[in-house]
Amino acid sequence: MRVIIQRVNEANLKVNNELICSINYGLLILVGIENEDTDQDIDWLSSKVIGLRIFKDSDDMMNLSLNEINGELMIVSQFTLYASTKKGNRPGFTRSAKPELAKLLYLKLIMKIKSLFSGKVVEGIFGADMKISLINDGPVTIIIDSKNKE
């Protein structure tokens, strides 16, 4: 499981030009799910995301977590995070999980995060053509992969 985490001042998600959800100060998380992902990946990644200390404290240091700043969270599925560009110029997506498995794990991830985080959590619509607008704060953007625990 791979995520791109963006610290945002705000984010809005639309489908068919209709606002589906929005957040204020917090995290936008784009989630890619691959064929090999399991509940263990969900558990590890959920804890990592919620505990990630990337918000500024009173000394202007990135030292606070989402819970500590009462931030908000938007979670969006994005199968393109497992794009392979090894051959040619057209990306391949064979590592991305099939929609049935990906949706199941995506929903489990949302449930797990909601069990760890008491603040506002919103999510995109799985499989929809979504338009996301955001103001990246910092900018702070972090990539985490449950198979490469750096």
Short mmCIF file of C-alpha atoms in Angstrom, two decimals:
data_model
loop_
_atom_site.label_atom_id
_atom_site.label_comp_id
_atom_site.label_asym_id
_atom_site.label_seq_id
_atom_site.Cartn_x
_atom_site.Cartn_y
_atom_site.Cartn_z
CA MET A 1 0.00 0.00 0.00
CA ARG A 2 1.36 3.37 -0.98
CA VAL A 3 0.20 6.81 0.12
CA ILE A 4 1.03 10.34 -0.80
CA ILE A 5 0.36 12.60 2.16
CA GLN A 6 -0.05 16.31 1.63
CA ARG A 7 -0.33 18.78 4.47
CA VAL A 8 -3.05 21.16 3.34
CA ASN A 9 -4.69 24.38 4.41
CA GLU A 10 -7.80 23.15 2.60
CA ALA A 11 -8.89 20.57 0.04
CA ASN A 12 -12.09 20.13 -1.97
CA LEU A 13 -13.22 17.11 -3.94
CA LYS A 14 -15.78 17.27 -6.75
CA VAL A 15 -17.42 14.63 -8.94
CA ASN A 16 -19.37 15.81 -12.00
CA ASN A 17 -18.79 19.40 -10.82
CA GLU A 18 -20.62 18.66 -7.54
CA LEU A 19 -18.79 19.21 -4.26
CA ILE A 20 -18.61 15.82 -2.52
CA CYS A 21 -16.43 16.69 0.46
CA SER A 22 -13.94 19.20 1.78
CA ILE A 23 -11.53 19.71 4.65
CA ASN A 24 -9.73 22.59 6.28
CA TYR A 25 -6.26 22.36 7.85
CA GLY A 26 -5.09 18.75 7.87
CA LEU A 27 -4.01 15.99 5.53
CA LEU A 28 -5.01 14.90 2.05
CA ILE A 29 -4.06 11.25 1.59
CA LEU A 30 -3.94 9.63 -1.84
CA VAL A 31 -4.01 5.84 -1.47
CA GLY A 32 -2.72 3.26 -3.93
CA ILE A 33 -3.43 -0.41 -3.30
CA GLU A 34 -1.51 -3.27 -4.89
CA ASN A 35 -2.30 -6.95 -5.32
CA GLU A 36 -0.11 -8.02 -2.38
CA ASP A 37 -1.64 -5.73 0.25
CA THR A 38 -3.18 -7.20 3.41
CA ASP A 39 -4.71 -6.13 6.71
CA GLN A 40 -1.15 -5.87 8.11
CA ASP A 41 -0.39 -3.14 5.57
CA ILE A 42 -3.57 -1.31 6.61
CA ASP A 43 -2.69 -1.52 10.32
CA TRP A 44 0.89 -0.32 9.86
CA LEU A 45 0.02 2.47 7.45
CA SER A 46 -2.95 3.75 9.47
CA SER A 47 -0.84 4.10 12.60
CA LYS A 48 1.95 5.76 10.66
CA VAL A 49 -0.37 8.32 9.02
CA ILE A 50 -2.18 9.26 12.23
CA GLY A 51 1.06 9.47 14.24
CA LEU A 52 3.05 11.36 11.62
CA ARG A 53 4.42 14.53 13.21
CA ILE A 54 4.45 17.02 10.34
CA PHE A 55 2.56 19.97 11.82
CA LYS A 56 4.39 22.94 13.33
CA ASP A 57 4.62 23.46 17.08
CA SER A 58 5.07 26.80 18.89
CA ASP A 59 8.79 26.73 17.99
CA ASP A 60 7.95 26.42 14.27
CA MET A 61 9.23 22.81 14.21
CA MET A 62 7.37 19.92 12.57
CA ASN A 63 6.59 18.16 15.82
CA LEU A 64 2.80 17.70 16.07
CA SER A 65 0.48 15.00 14.75
CA LEU A 66 -2.95 15.34 13.17
CA ASN A 67 -4.62 14.55 16.52
CA GLU A 68 -2.58 17.17 18.34
CA ILE A 69 -3.66 19.99 16.01
CA ASN A 70 -7.29 18.83 15.71
CA GLY A 71 -6.78 18.60 11.97
CA GLU A 72 -9.02 17.12 9.31
CA LEU A 73 -8.40 14.25 6.93
CA MET A 74 -9.41 13.49 3.34
CA ILE A 75 -8.72 10.01 1.94
CA VAL A 76 -8.86 9.36 -1.81
CA SER A 77 -8.18 6.13 -3.70
CA GLN A 78 -5.70 6.48 -6.55
CA PHE A 79 -4.70 3.35 -8.46
CA THR A 80 -2.18 5.32 -10.54
CA LEU A 81 0.25 5.36 -7.61
CA TYR A 82 1.40 1.94 -8.82
CA ALA A 83 2.00 3.03 -12.41
CA SER A 84 4.97 1.41 -14.08
CA THR A 85 6.81 3.50 -16.65
CA LYS A 86 9.59 0.99 -17.26
CA LYS A 87 8.61 0.30 -20.87
CA GLY A 88 7.65 3.03 -23.29
CA ASN A 89 5.71 6.16 -22.45
CA ARG A 90 2.33 4.69 -21.60
CA PRO A 91 2.11 3.66 -17.94
CA GLY A 92 1.09 0.14 -17.01
CA PHE A 93 -0.98 -0.64 -13.93
CA THR A 94 -0.51 -4.38 -13.43
CA ARG A 95 0.67 -3.89 -9.82
CA SER A 96 -2.52 -2.02 -8.91
CA ALA A 97 -5.07 -4.24 -7.21
CA LYS A 98 -8.18 -5.22 -9.12
CA PRO A 99 -11.13 -2.95 -8.26
CA GLU A 100 -12.93 -5.51 -6.07
CA LEU A 101 -9.92 -6.07 -3.82
CA ALA A 102 -8.84 -2.44 -3.92
CA LYS A 103 -12.26 -1.19 -2.83
CA LEU A 104 -12.43 -3.69 0.04
CA LEU A 105 -8.98 -2.70 1.34
CA TYR A 106 -9.67 1.01 0.79
CA LEU A 107 -12.83 0.78 2.91
CA LYS A 108 -10.95 -1.20 5.59
CA LEU A 109 -8.26 1.49 5.63
CA ILE A 110 -10.88 4.21 6.14
CA MET A 111 -12.50 2.24 8.98
CA LYS A 112 -9.11 1.66 10.65
CA ILE A 113 -8.15 5.33 10.39
CA LYS A 114 -11.51 6.37 11.81
CA SER A 115 -10.92 4.04 14.76
CA LEU A 116 -7.57 5.75 15.47
CA PHE A 117 -8.58 9.36 14.79
CA SER A 118 -11.40 11.26 16.43
CA GLY A 119 -11.45 14.21 14.04
CA LYS A 120 -13.20 14.80 10.75
CA VAL A 121 -12.53 12.14 8.10
CA VAL A 122 -13.99 12.40 4.59
CA GLU A 123 -13.35 10.27 1.55
CA GLY A 124 -13.61 10.36 -2.18
CA ILE A 125 -15.83 8.08 -4.23
CA PHE A 126 -14.01 4.89 -5.16
CA GLY A 127 -13.58 4.57 -8.92
CA ALA A 128 -15.07 7.97 -9.74
CA ASP A 129 -13.45 10.62 -11.92
CA MET A 130 -12.67 13.10 -9.15
CA LYS A 131 -11.37 16.65 -9.28
CA ILE A 132 -9.38 17.71 -6.24
CA SER A 133 -8.31 21.24 -5.50
CA LEU A 134 -6.03 21.94 -2.59
CA ILE A 135 -3.71 24.42 -1.00
CA ASN A 136 -0.59 22.52 0.00
CA ASP A 137 0.85 23.95 3.21
CA GLY A 138 4.62 24.24 3.22
CA PRO A 139 4.58 22.55 0.79
CA VAL A 140 4.80 19.33 2.75
CA THR A 141 4.35 16.15 0.72
CA ILE A 142 5.43 12.73 2.00
CA ILE A 143 5.34 9.34 0.30
CA ILE A 144 5.02 6.20 2.43
CA ASP A 145 4.99 2.63 1.16
CA SER A 146 4.05 -0.24 3.49
CA LYS A 147 6.40 -2.57 1.59
CA ASN A 148 9.35 -0.19 1.95
CA LYS A 149 9.27 0.98 5.56
CA GLU A 150 11.87 3.77 5.39
#
